[in-house]
Structures are given as structure tokens and as C-alpha cells.
């Protein structure tokens, strides 16, 4: 009887370990690494029209967003929230990969699975990182001050599309 019990416990432990390792591998792409997916964001605000370039994160949420953009550009009316971000409804729900993060200027975040946020300052919460603004049409990098000026004080319209 003891041998059967020990055998069953061994089988259980081995299968538990295999399942745990398998699920870790399945989520390994959701750690915020940059992918090859690049998008452009056309921002229209009180300061004019600005074209931003962003690189998407390597996770299932960003992939779903990219696949959505392959069908057609997505236009989002975004409002200021908390004096650190612009947020607007996506019009659909994407898969979430929420983790506790602290945002920085330029982070593109999926919030609640159905809202897109562009940060121009910091915030800590459970979010899904979609990508990062990496440049404007005229510069190769973007500063927090430039991004804050581009996004302006009022509502903005952001058109997201695959970089051509």
C-alpha cells in the first residue's frame, strides 16, 4: 500500500512540475519585451498635428491590437485623466496581460481590456503594456516634455495604424 501511495505521489509531483513549467513558458512573451511590430499614431491636439512612432510589446494583447490595426486604422478620442495620461475607448475588448507596473512617458497601455492610454508622466497600477512611443516624425527620440506638449491640455484624437 505504501509503495502505491509513494508511486502516485511521485506521479502527481512530476505532473504538477511539468504543468507549472509549461505555463511559465506560455507567458514568457508577456514580460514587456519589444517586438518587431511598429505602429504610427497621428495625434491631433490643441498644439496641432503630430505623428508619433511606437514599437509594440511582445505579448498577446499587443498582437491582438496589431491584428486589429491590420484590418483598418483605429481612431480614438482621448481625454486627459489625472494630469499624467490621455485615455479613450477602443471600441472592442482585447486580451489582458495585467501586471503591476510603473509607467513612464510614452507608454501605451491597455486599461480594463477596452481602453487605450498614452502616458506623458508616471503612474503605478495593474496594467497591460501594449507598447512605447519611441519617436516623432522629426526626431529619433521623444522626451517627456515634448510628449506632454504634443498631447496638450484638452482632448486629442489619436489615429493608430501600422507603420508604413
CSV table of N, CA and C in Angstrom, one decimal:
chain,number,residue,atom,x,y,z
A,1,UNK,N,0.8,-1.2,0.0
A,1,UNK,CA,0.0,0.0,0.0
A,1,UNK,C,0.9,1.3,0.0
A,2,UNK,N,2.0,1.2,0.8
A,2,UNK,CA,2.9,2.4,0.9
A,2,UNK,C,3.5,2.6,-0.5
A,3,UNK,N,3.9,1.5,-1.2
A,3,UNK,CA,4.5,1.7,-2.5
A,3,UNK,C,3.6,2.3,-3.5
A,4,UNK,N,2.3,2.0,-3.5
A,4,UNK,CA,1.3,2.5,-4.4
A,4,UNK,C,1.2,4.0,-4.1
A,5,UNK,N,1.1,4.3,-2.8
A,5,UNK,CA,0.9,5.8,-2.4
A,5,UNK,C,2.1,6.6,-2.8
A,6,UNK,N,3.3,6.1,-2.6
A,6,UNK,CA,4.5,6.8,-3.0
A,6,UNK,C,4.6,6.9,-4.5
A,7,UNK,N,4.2,5.9,-5.2
A,7,UNK,CA,4.2,6.0,-6.7
A,7,UNK,C,3.2,7.0,-7.1
A,8,UNK,N,2.0,7.1,-6.6
A,8,UNK,CA,1.0,8.0,-7.0
A,8,UNK,C,1.5,9.5,-6.6
A,9,UNK,N,2.0,9.6,-5.5
A,9,UNK,CA,2.5,11.0,-5.1
A,9,UNK,C,3.7,11.4,-6.0
A,10,UNK,N,4.5,10.5,-6.4
A,10,UNK,CA,5.6,10.8,-7.4
A,10,UNK,C,5.1,11.3,-8.7
A,11,UNK,N,4.1,10.5,-9.2
A,11,UNK,CA,3.5,10.9,-10.5
A,11,UNK,C,2.8,12.2,-10.4
A,12,UNK,N,2.1,12.5,-9.3
A,12,UNK,CA,1.4,13.7,-9.1
A,12,UNK,C,2.4,14.9,-9.1
A,13,UNK,N,3.5,14.8,-8.3
A,13,UNK,CA,4.5,15.8,-8.2
A,13,UNK,C,5.2,16.1,-9.6
A,14,UNK,N,5.5,15.0,-10.3
A,14,UNK,CA,6.1,15.2,-11.6
A,14,UNK,C,5.2,15.9,-12.6
A,15,UNK,N,3.9,15.5,-12.6
A,15,UNK,CA,2.9,16.2,-13.5
A,15,UNK,C,2.7,17.6,-13.1
A,16,UNK,N,2.7,17.9,-11.8
A,16,UNK,CA,2.5,19.3,-11.3
A,16,UNK,C,3.6,20.1,-11.7
A,17,UNK,N,4.8,19.6,-11.6
A,17,UNK,CA,6.0,20.4,-12.0
A,17,UNK,C,6.0,20.6,-13.5
A,18,UNK,N,5.6,19.7,-14.3
A,18,UNK,CA,5.6,19.8,-15.7
A,18,UNK,C,4.5,20.8,-16.1
A,19,UNK,N,3.4,20.8,-15.5
A,19,UNK,CA,2.3,21.8,-15.8
A,19,UNK,C,2.8,23.2,-15.4
A,20,UNK,N,3.5,23.4,-14.3
A,20,UNK,CA,4.0,24.7,-13.8
A,20,UNK,C,5.0,25.2,-14.8
A,21,UNK,N,5.9,24.4,-15.2
A,21,UNK,CA,6.9,24.8,-16.2
A,21,UNK,C,6.3,25.1,-17.5
A,22,UNK,N,5.3,24.4,-18.0
A,22,UNK,CA,4.6,24.6,-19.2
A,22,UNK,C,3.9,26.0,-19.2
A,23,UNK,N,3.2,26.3,-18.1
A,23,UNK,CA,2.5,27.6,-18.0
A,23,UNK,C,3.5,28.8,-18.0
A,24,UNK,N,4.7,28.6,-17.4
A,24,UNK,CA,5.7,29.6,-17.3
A,24,UNK,C,6.1,29.9,-18.8
A,25,UNK,N,6.4,28.9,-19.5
A,25,UNK,CA,6.8,29.1,-20.9
A,25,UNK,C,5.7,29.8,-21.7
A,26,UNK,N,4.5,29.5,-21.5
A,26,UNK,CA,3.4,30.1,-22.2
A,26,UNK,C,3.3,31.6,-22.0
A,27,UNK,N,3.7,32.1,-20.8
A,27,UNK,CA,3.6,33.5,-20.5
A,27,UNK,C,5.0,34.2,-20.7
A,28,UNK,N,6.0,33.5,-21.2
A,28,UNK,CA,7.3,34.1,-21.2
A,28,UNK,C,7.3,35.3,-22.2
A,29,UNK,N,6.4,35.4,-23.1
A,29,UNK,CA,6.4,36.5,-24.1
A,29,UNK,C,5.6,37.7,-23.5
A,30,UNK,N,5.1,37.6,-22.3
A,30,UNK,CA,4.3,38.7,-21.7
A,30,UNK,C,5.1,39.5,-20.7
A,31,UNK,N,6.4,39.6,-20.9
A,31,UNK,CA,7.3,40.3,-19.9
A,31,UNK,C,7.6,41.7,-20.3
A,32,UNK,N,7.0,42.2,-21.4
A,32,UNK,CA,7.2,43.6,-21.8
A,32,UNK,C,8.3,43.8,-22.8
A,33,UNK,N,8.9,42.7,-23.4
A,33,UNK,CA,9.9,42.8,-24.4
A,33,UNK,C,9.4,43.5,-25.6
A,34,UNK,N,10.2,44.2,-26.3
A,34,UNK,CA,9.8,44.9,-27.6
A,34,UNK,C,9.7,43.9,-28.7
A,35,UNK,N,8.7,44.0,-29.5
A,35,UNK,CA,8.6,43.1,-30.7
A,35,UNK,C,9.0,43.9,-31.9
A,36,UNK,N,8.8,43.2,-33.1
A,36,UNK,CA,9.1,43.9,-34.3
A,36,UNK,C,7.9,44.7,-34.9
A,37,UNK,N,6.8,44.6,-34.2
A,37,UNK,CA,5.6,45.3,-34.6
A,37,UNK,C,5.7,46.8,-34.3
A,38,UNK,N,5.6,47.6,-35.4
A,38,UNK,CA,5.7,49.1,-35.3
A,38,UNK,C,4.4,49.7,-35.8
A,39,UNK,N,4.0,50.8,-35.1
A,39,UNK,CA,2.8,51.5,-35.5
A,39,UNK,C,3.1,53.0,-35.5
A,40,UNK,N,2.2,53.7,-36.2
A,40,UNK,CA,2.3,55.2,-36.1
A,40,UNK,C,1.0,55.6,-35.4
A,41,UNK,N,1.1,56.8,-34.8
A,41,UNK,CA,0.0,57.4,-34.1
A,41,UNK,C,-0.1,58.8,-34.5
A,42,UNK,N,-1.1,59.2,-35.2
A,42,UNK,CA,-1.3,60.6,-35.6
A,42,UNK,C,-2.2,61.3,-34.5
A,43,UNK,N,-1.6,62.2,-33.9
A,43,UNK,CA,-2.2,62.9,-32.8
A,43,UNK,C,-2.7,64.3,-33.3
A,44,UNK,N,-3.9,64.6,-33.1
A,44,UNK,CA,-4.4,66.0,-33.4
A,44,UNK,C,-4.9,66.6,-32.0
A,45,UNK,N,-4.2,67.7,-31.6
A,45,UNK,CA,-4.5,68.3,-30.4
A,45,UNK,C,-4.5,69.8,-30.5
A,46,UNK,N,-4.6,70.5,-29.4
A,46,UNK,CA,-4.6,72.0,-29.5
A,46,UNK,C,-3.2,72.5,-30.0
A,47,UNK,N,-2.2,71.7,-29.9
A,47,UNK,CA,-0.9,72.1,-30.4
A,47,UNK,C,-0.6,71.7,-31.9
A,48,UNK,N,-1.6,71.2,-32.5
A,48,UNK,CA,-1.5,70.9,-33.9
A,48,UNK,C,-1.6,69.4,-34.2
A,49,UNK,N,-1.0,69.0,-35.3
A,49,UNK,CA,-1.0,67.6,-35.8
A,49,UNK,C,0.4,67.0,-35.6
A,50,UNK,N,0.5,65.9,-35.0
A,50,UNK,CA,1.9,65.3,-34.8
A,50,UNK,C,1.8,63.8,-35.1
A,51,UNK,N,2.9,63.3,-35.7
A,51,UNK,CA,3.0,61.9,-36.0
A,51,UNK,C,4.0,61.3,-35.1
A,52,UNK,N,3.6,60.2,-34.3
A,52,UNK,CA,4.5,59.5,-33.4
A,52,UNK,C,4.7,58.1,-34.0
A,53,UNK,N,5.8,57.5,-33.6
A,53,UNK,CA,6.1,56.2,-34.0
A,53,UNK,C,6.2,55.4,-32.7
A,54,UNK,N,5.7,54.2,-32.6
A,54,UNK,CA,5.7,53.3,-31.4
A,54,UNK,C,6.1,51.9,-31.8
A,55,UNK,N,6.7,51.2,-30.9
A,55,UNK,CA,7.0,49.8,-31.0
A,55,UNK,C,6.1,49.1,-30.0
A,56,UNK,N,5.5,48.0,-30.5
A,56,UNK,CA,4.6,47.3,-29.6
A,56,UNK,C,5.4,46.3,-28.8
A,57,UNK,N,4.8,45.9,-27.7
A,57,UNK,CA,5.4,45.0,-26.7
A,57,UNK,C,5.1,43.6,-27.2
A,58,UNK,N,5.9,42.6,-26.8
A,58,UNK,CA,5.8,41.2,-27.3
A,58,UNK,C,4.8,40.5,-26.3
A,59,UNK,N,3.5,40.7,-26.5
A,59,UNK,CA,2.5,39.9,-25.7
A,59,UNK,C,1.3,39.7,-26.5
A,60,UNK,N,0.4,38.9,-26.0
A,60,UNK,CA,-0.8,38.6,-26.8
A,60,UNK,C,-1.8,39.8,-26.9
A,61,UNK,N,-1.7,40.7,-26.0
A,61,UNK,CA,-2.5,41.9,-26.1
A,61,UNK,C,-2.1,42.8,-27.3
A,62,UNK,N,-0.8,43.0,-27.3
A,62,UNK,CA,-0.2,43.9,-28.4
A,62,UNK,C,-0.4,43.2,-29.8
A,63,UNK,N,-0.3,41.9,-29.8
A,63,UNK,CA,-0.5,41.1,-31.0
A,63,UNK,C,-2.0,41.3,-31.5
A,64,UNK,N,-2.9,41.2,-30.5
A,64,UNK,CA,-4.3,41.4,-30.9
A,64,UNK,C,-4.6,42.8,-31.4
A,65,UNK,N,-3.9,43.8,-30.8
A,65,UNK,CA,-4.1,45.2,-31.2
A,65,UNK,C,-3.5,45.3,-32.6
A,66,UNK,N,-2.3,44.8,-32.9
A,66,UNK,CA,-1.7,44.8,-34.2
A,66,UNK,C,-2.6,44.2,-35.2
A,67,UNK,N,-3.2,43.0,-34.9
A,67,UNK,CA,-4.1,42.4,-35.8
A,67,UNK,C,-5.4,43.2,-36.1
A,68,UNK,N,-5.8,44.0,-35.1
A,68,UNK,CA,-6.9,44.9,-35.3
A,68,UNK,C,-6.6,46.0,-36.2
A,69,UNK,N,-5.3,46.5,-36.1
A,69,UNK,CA,-4.8,47.6,-37.0
A,69,UNK,C,-4.6,47.1,-38.4
A,70,UNK,N,-4.4,45.8,-38.6
A,70,UNK,CA,-4.2,45.2,-39.9
A,70,UNK,C,-5.5,45.3,-40.7
A,71,UNK,N,-6.6,45.3,-40.1
A,71,UNK,CA,-7.9,45.5,-40.7
A,71,UNK,C,-8.2,46.9,-41.2
A,72,UNK,N,-7.8,47.9,-40.3
A,72,UNK,CA,-8.1,49.3,-40.6
A,72,UNK,C,-7.5,50.1,-39.5
A,73,UNK,N,-7.1,51.4,-39.8
A,73,UNK,CA,-6.7,52.3,-38.7
A,73,UNK,C,-7.8,52.4,-37.6
A,74,UNK,N,-7.3,52.7,-36.4
A,74,UNK,CA,-8.3,52.8,-35.3
A,74,UNK,C,-8.2,54.3,-34.8
A,75,UNK,N,-9.3,55.0,-34.8
A,75,UNK,CA,-9.3,56.4,-34.3
A,75,UNK,C,-10.0,56.4,-32.9
A,76,UNK,N,-9.3,57.0,-32.0
A,76,UNK,CA,-9.7,57.1,-30.6
A,76,UNK,C,-9.7,58.5,-30.1
A,77,UNK,N,-10.9,59.0,-29.6
A,77,UNK,CA,-10.9,60.3,-29.0
A,77,UNK,C,-10.5,60.1,-27.5
A,78,UNK,N,-9.4,60.8,-27.2
A,78,UNK,CA,-8.8,60.6,-25.8
A,78,UNK,C,-8.9,61.9,-25.0
A,79,UNK,N,-9.2,61.7,-23.7
A,79,UNK,CA,-9.3,62.8,-22.7
A,79,UNK,C,-8.2,62.6,-21.7
A,80,UNK,N,-7.9,63.8,-21.1
A,80,UNK,CA,-6.9,63.8,-20.0
A,80,UNK,C,-7.5,63.1,-18.8
A,81,UNK,N,-6.6,62.4,-18.1
A,81,UNK,CA,-7.0,61.8,-16.8
A,81,UNK,C,-5.9,62.0,-15.8
A,82,UNK,N,-6.1,62.6,-14.7
A,82,UNK,CA,-5.1,62.7,-13.7
A,82,UNK,C,-3.9,63.5,-14.0
A,83,UNK,N,-3.9,64.3,-15.0
A,83,UNK,CA,-2.7,65.1,-15.5
A,83,UNK,C,-1.5,64.2,-15.7
A,84,UNK,N,-1.7,63.0,-16.1
A,84,UNK,CA,-0.5,62.2,-16.5
A,84,UNK,C,-0.8,61.2,-17.6
A,85,UNK,N,-2.0,61.3,-18.2
A,85,UNK,CA,-2.3,60.4,-19.3
A,85,UNK,C,-3.5,60.9,-20.1
A,86,UNK,N,-3.5,60.4,-21.4
A,86,UNK,CA,-4.7,60.5,-22.2
A,86,UNK,C,-5.3,59.2,-22.4
A,87,UNK,N,-6.6,59.0,-22.2
A,87,UNK,CA,-7.3,57.7,-22.3
A,87,UNK,C,-8.5,57.8,-23.1
A,88,UNK,N,-8.9,56.8,-23.9
A,88,UNK,CA,-10.1,56.7,-24.7
A,88,UNK,C,-10.5,55.3,-24.9
A,89,UNK,N,-11.8,55.2,-25.3
A,89,UNK,CA,-12.3,53.8,-25.5
A,89,UNK,C,-11.9,53.2,-26.8
A,90,UNK,N,-11.5,52.0,-26.8
A,90,UNK,CA,-11.0,51.3,-28.0
A,90,UNK,C,-12.2,50.8,-28.9
A,91,UNK,N,-13.3,50.6,-28.3
A,91,UNK,CA,-14.5,50.1,-29.1
A,91,UNK,C,-14.6,48.6,-29.2
A,92,UNK,N,-13.6,47.9,-28.6
A,92,UNK,CA,-13.6,46.5,-28.6
A,92,UNK,C,-12.8,46.0,-27.4
A,93,UNK,N,-12.8,44.8,-27.1
A,93,UNK,CA,-12.0,44.3,-26.0
A,93,UNK,C,-10.9,43.4,-26.4
A,94,UNK,N,-9.7,43.6,-25.9
A,94,UNK,CA,-8.5,42.8,-26.2
A,94,UNK,C,-8.2,42.0,-25.0
A,95,UNK,N,-7.4,40.9,-25.3
A,95,UNK,CA,-7.0,40.1,-24.1
A,95,UNK,C,-6.1,40.9,-23.2
A,96,UNK,N,-6.2,40.7,-21.9
A,96,UNK,CA,-5.4,41.4,-20.9
A,96,UNK,C,-4.2,40.6,-20.4
A,97,UNK,N,-3.1,41.3,-20.2
A,97,UNK,CA,-1.9,40.7,-19.6
A,97,UNK,C,-1.5,41.6,-18.4
A,98,UNK,N,-2.4,41.9,-17.5
A,98,UNK,CA,-2.1,42.9,-16.5
A,98,UNK,C,-1.0,42.4,-15.5
A,99,UNK,N,-0.1,43.3,-15.3
A,99,UNK,CA,0.9,43.2,-14.2
A,99,UNK,C,1.1,44.5,-13.5
A,100,UNK,N,1.6,44.5,-12.3
A,100,UNK,CA,1.9,45.7,-11.6
A,100,UNK,C,3.1,46.4,-12.3
A,101,UNK,N,2.9,47.6,-12.8
A,101,UNK,CA,4.0,48.3,-13.5
A,101,UNK,C,3.9,49.8,-13.1
A,102,UNK,N,5.0,50.5,-13.3
A,102,UNK,CA,5.1,51.9,-13.2
A,102,UNK,C,5.3,52.4,-14.6
A,103,UNK,N,4.4,53.2,-15.0
A,103,UNK,CA,4.5,53.8,-16.4
A,103,UNK,C,5.5,54.9,-16.5
A,104,UNK,N,6.0,55.1,-17.7
A,104,UNK,CA,6.9,56.3,-17.9
A,104,UNK,C,6.3,57.0,-19.2
A,105,UNK,N,6.7,58.2,-19.4
A,105,UNK,CA,6.2,58.9,-20.6
A,105,UNK,C,6.4,58.1,-21.8
A,106,UNK,N,5.4,58.0,-22.6
A,106,UNK,CA,5.4,57.3,-23.9
A,106,UNK,C,4.8,55.9,-23.8
A,107,UNK,N,4.5,55.4,-22.6
A,107,UNK,CA,3.9,54.1,-22.5
A,107,UNK,C,2.5,54.1,-23.1
A,108,UNK,N,2.2,53.1,-23.9
A,108,UNK,CA,0.9,52.8,-24.4
A,108,UNK,C,0.4,51.6,-23.7
A,109,UNK,N,-0.8,51.9,-23.0
A,109,UNK,CA,-1.3,50.9,-22.1
A,109,UNK,C,-2.7,50.5,-22.5
A,110,UNK,N,-3.0,49.2,-22.3
A,110,UNK,CA,-4.4,48.7,-22.4
A,110,UNK,C,-5.0,48.7,-21.0
A,111,UNK,N,-6.1,49.5,-20.8
A,111,UNK,CA,-6.7,49.5,-19.5
A,111,UNK,C,-8.0,48.9,-19.5
A,112,UNK,N,-8.3,48.0,-18.6
A,112,UNK,CA,-9.5,47.3,-18.5
A,112,UNK,C,-9.9,46.5,-19.7
A,113,UNK,N,-8.9,46.3,-20.6
A,113,UNK,CA,-9.1,45.5,-21.8
A,113,UNK,C,-9.8,46.2,-22.9
A,114,UNK,N,-10.3,47.4,-22.7
A,114,UNK,CA,-11.1,48.1,-23.7
A,114,UNK,C,-10.8,49.6,-23.9
A,115,UNK,N,-9.7,50.1,-23.2
A,115,UNK,CA,-9.4,51.5,-23.3
A,115,UNK,C,-7.9,51.6,-23.6
A,116,UNK,N,-7.5,52.5,-24.4
A,116,UNK,CA,-6.1,52.8,-24.7
A,116,UNK,C,-5.7,54.0,-24.0
A,117,UNK,N,-4.5,54.0,-23.5
A,117,UNK,CA,-3.9,55.1,-22.7
A,117,UNK,C,-2.5,55.4,-23.2
A,118,UNK,N,-2.2,56.7,-23.4
A,118,UNK,CA,-0.9,57.1,-23.7
A,118,UNK,C,-0.4,58.0,-22.5
A,119,UNK,N,0.6,57.6,-21.9
A,119,UNK,CA,1.1,58.3,-20.7
A,119,UNK,C,2.1,59.3,-21.1
A,120,UNK,N,2.0,60.5,-20.4
A,120,UNK,CA,3.1,61.5,-20.5
A,120,UNK,C,3.7,61.8,-19.2
A,121,UNK,N,3.4,61.0,-18.2
A,121,UNK,CA,4.0,61.0,-16.9
A,121,UNK,C,3.9,59.6,-16.2
A,122,UNK,N,4.2,59.5,-15.0
A,122,UNK,CA,4.3,58.2,-14.3
A,122,UNK,C,3.0,57.9,-13.6
A,123,UNK,N,2.7,56.6,-13.4
A,123,UNK,CA,1.6,56.0,-12.7
A,123,UNK,C,1.9,54.6,-12.4
A,124,UNK,N,1.5,54.1,-11.2
A,124,UNK,CA,1.7,52.7,-10.9
A,124,UNK,C,0.3,52.0,-10.7
A,125,UNK,N,0.1,50.9,-11.4
A,125,UNK,CA,-1.1,50.1,-11.3
A,125,UNK,C,-1.0,48.8,-12.0
A,126,UNK,N,-2.0,48.0,-12.0
A,126,UNK,CA,-2.0,46.8,-12.7
A,126,UNK,C,-2.5,47.1,-14.1
A,127,UNK,N,-1.6,47.1,-15.1
A,127,UNK,CA,-1.9,47.4,-16.5
A,127,UNK,C,-1.4,46.3,-17.4
A,128,UNK,N,-1.8,46.5,-18.7
A,128,UNK,CA,-1.2,45.7,-19.8
A,128,UNK,C,-0.5,46.6,-20.7
A,129,UNK,N,0.8,46.4,-20.7
A,129,UNK,CA,1.6,47.3,-21.6
A,129,UNK,C,1.5,46.9,-23.0
A,130,UNK,N,1.1,47.8,-23.9
A,130,UNK,CA,0.9,47.5,-25.3
A,130,UNK,C,2.2,47.9,-26.1
A,131,UNK,N,2.8,49.0,-25.7
A,131,UNK,CA,4.0,49.5,-26.4
A,131,UNK,C,4.5,50.7,-25.9
A,132,UNK,N,5.4,51.4,-26.7
A,132,UNK,CA,6.1,52.6,-26.2
A,132,UNK,C,6.3,53.5,-27.4
A,133,UNK,N,6.0,54.8,-27.2
A,133,UNK,CA,6.3,55.8,-28.2
A,133,UNK,C,7.8,55.9,-28.2
A,134,UNK,N,8.4,55.8,-29.4
A,134,UNK,CA,9.8,55.9,-29.5
A,134,UNK,C,10.3,57.1,-30.2
A,135,UNK,N,9.5,57.8,-31.0
A,135,UNK,CA,10.0,59.0,-31.7
A,135,UNK,C,8.8,59.7,-32.3
A,136,UNK,N,9.1,61.0,-32.8
A,136,UNK,CA,8.2,61.7,-33.5
A,136,UNK,C,8.7,61.7,-35.0
A,137,UNK,N,7.9,62.3,-35.8
A,137,UNK,CA,8.2,62.3,-37.2
A,137,UNK,C,9.5,63.1,-37.5
A,138,UNK,N,9.9,64.0,-36.6
A,138,UNK,CA,11.1,64.8,-36.8
A,138,UNK,C,12.3,64.5,-36.0
A,139,UNK,N,12.1,63.7,-34.9
A,139,UNK,CA,13.2,63.3,-34.1
A,139,UNK,C,13.2,61.8,-33.8
A,140,UNK,N,14.4,61.3,-33.4
A,140,UNK,CA,14.5,59.9,-33.2
A,140,UNK,C,14.2,59.5,-31.8
A,141,UNK,N,14.1,60.4,-30.9
A,141,UNK,CA,13.7,60.1,-29.5
A,141,UNK,C,12.7,61.2,-29.1
A,142,UNK,N,11.9,60.9,-28.1
A,142,UNK,CA,10.9,61.9,-27.6
A,142,UNK,C,11.1,62.0,-26.1
A,143,UNK,N,11.1,63.2,-25.6
A,143,UNK,CA,11.2,63.5,-24.2
A,143,UNK,C,9.8,63.6,-23.6
A,144,UNK,N,9.8,63.5,-22.3
A,144,UNK,CA,8.5,63.7,-21.5
A,144,UNK,C,7.9,65.1,-21.8
A,145,UNK,N,8.7,66.1,-21.8
A,145,UNK,CA,8.2,67.5,-22.1
A,145,UNK,C,7.6,67.6,-23.5
A,146,UNK,N,8.3,67.0,-24.5
A,146,UNK,CA,7.8,67.0,-25.9
A,146,UNK,C,6.4,66.3,-26.0
A,147,UNK,N,6.4,65.1,-25.3
A,147,UNK,CA,5.1,64.3,-25.4
A,147,UNK,C,4.0,65.1,-24.7
A,148,UNK,N,4.3,65.7,-23.6
A,148,UNK,CA,3.3,66.5,-22.8
A,148,UNK,C,2.8,67.7,-23.7
A,149,UNK,N,3.7,68.3,-24.4
A,149,UNK,CA,3.3,69.4,-25.3
A,149,UNK,C,2.4,68.9,-26.5
A,150,UNK,N,2.8,67.8,-27.0
A,150,UNK,CA,2.1,67.2,-28.2
A,150,UNK,C,0.7,66.8,-27.7
A,151,UNK,N,0.5,66.2,-26.6
A,151,UNK,CA,-0.8,65.7,-26.1
A,151,UNK,C,-1.6,66.9,-25.6
A,152,UNK,N,-1.0,68.0,-25.3
A,152,UNK,CA,-1.8,69.2,-24.9
A,152,UNK,C,-2.6,69.1,-23.7
A,153,UNK,N,-3.5,70.1,-23.5
A,153,UNK,CA,-4.3,70.1,-22.2
A,153,UNK,C,-5.7,69.6,-22.4
A,154,UNK,N,-6.2,69.7,-23.6
A,154,UNK,CA,-7.6,69.2,-23.8
A,154,UNK,C,-7.7,67.8,-24.4
A,155,UNK,N,-8.8,67.5,-25.0
A,155,UNK,CA,-9.0,66.3,-25.7
A,155,UNK,C,-8.1,66.2,-26.9
A,156,UNK,N,-7.8,65.0,-27.3
A,156,UNK,CA,-7.0,64.7,-28.5
A,156,UNK,C,-7.7,63.6,-29.3
A,157,UNK,N,-7.4,63.6,-30.6
A,157,UNK,CA,-7.8,62.5,-31.4
A,157,UNK,C,-6.5,61.8,-31.8
A,158,UNK,N,-6.5,60.5,-31.6
A,158,UNK,CA,-5.3,59.6,-32.0
A,158,UNK,C,-5.8,58.6,-33.0
A,159,UNK,N,-5.0,58.6,-34.1
A,159,UNK,CA,-5.3,57.6,-35.1
A,159,UNK,C,-4.1,56.6,-35.1
A,160,UNK,N,-4.4,55.4,-34.7
A,160,UNK,CA,-3.4,54.3,-34.7
A,160,UNK,C,-3.4,53.5,-35.9
A,161,UNK,N,-2.2,53.3,-36.5
A,161,UNK,CA,-2.2,52.4,-37.7
A,161,UNK,C,-0.8,51.8,-37.8
A,162,UNK,N,-0.7,50.7,-38.6
A,162,UNK,CA,0.5,50.0,-38.8
A,162,UNK,C,1.5,51.0,-39.6
A,163,UNK,N,2.7,51.0,-39.1
A,163,UNK,CA,3.7,51.9,-39.7
A,163,UNK,C,4.0,51.4,-41.1
A,164,UNK,N,3.9,52.4,-42.1
A,164,UNK,CA,4.1,52.1,-43.5
A,164,UNK,C,5.5,52.6,-43.9
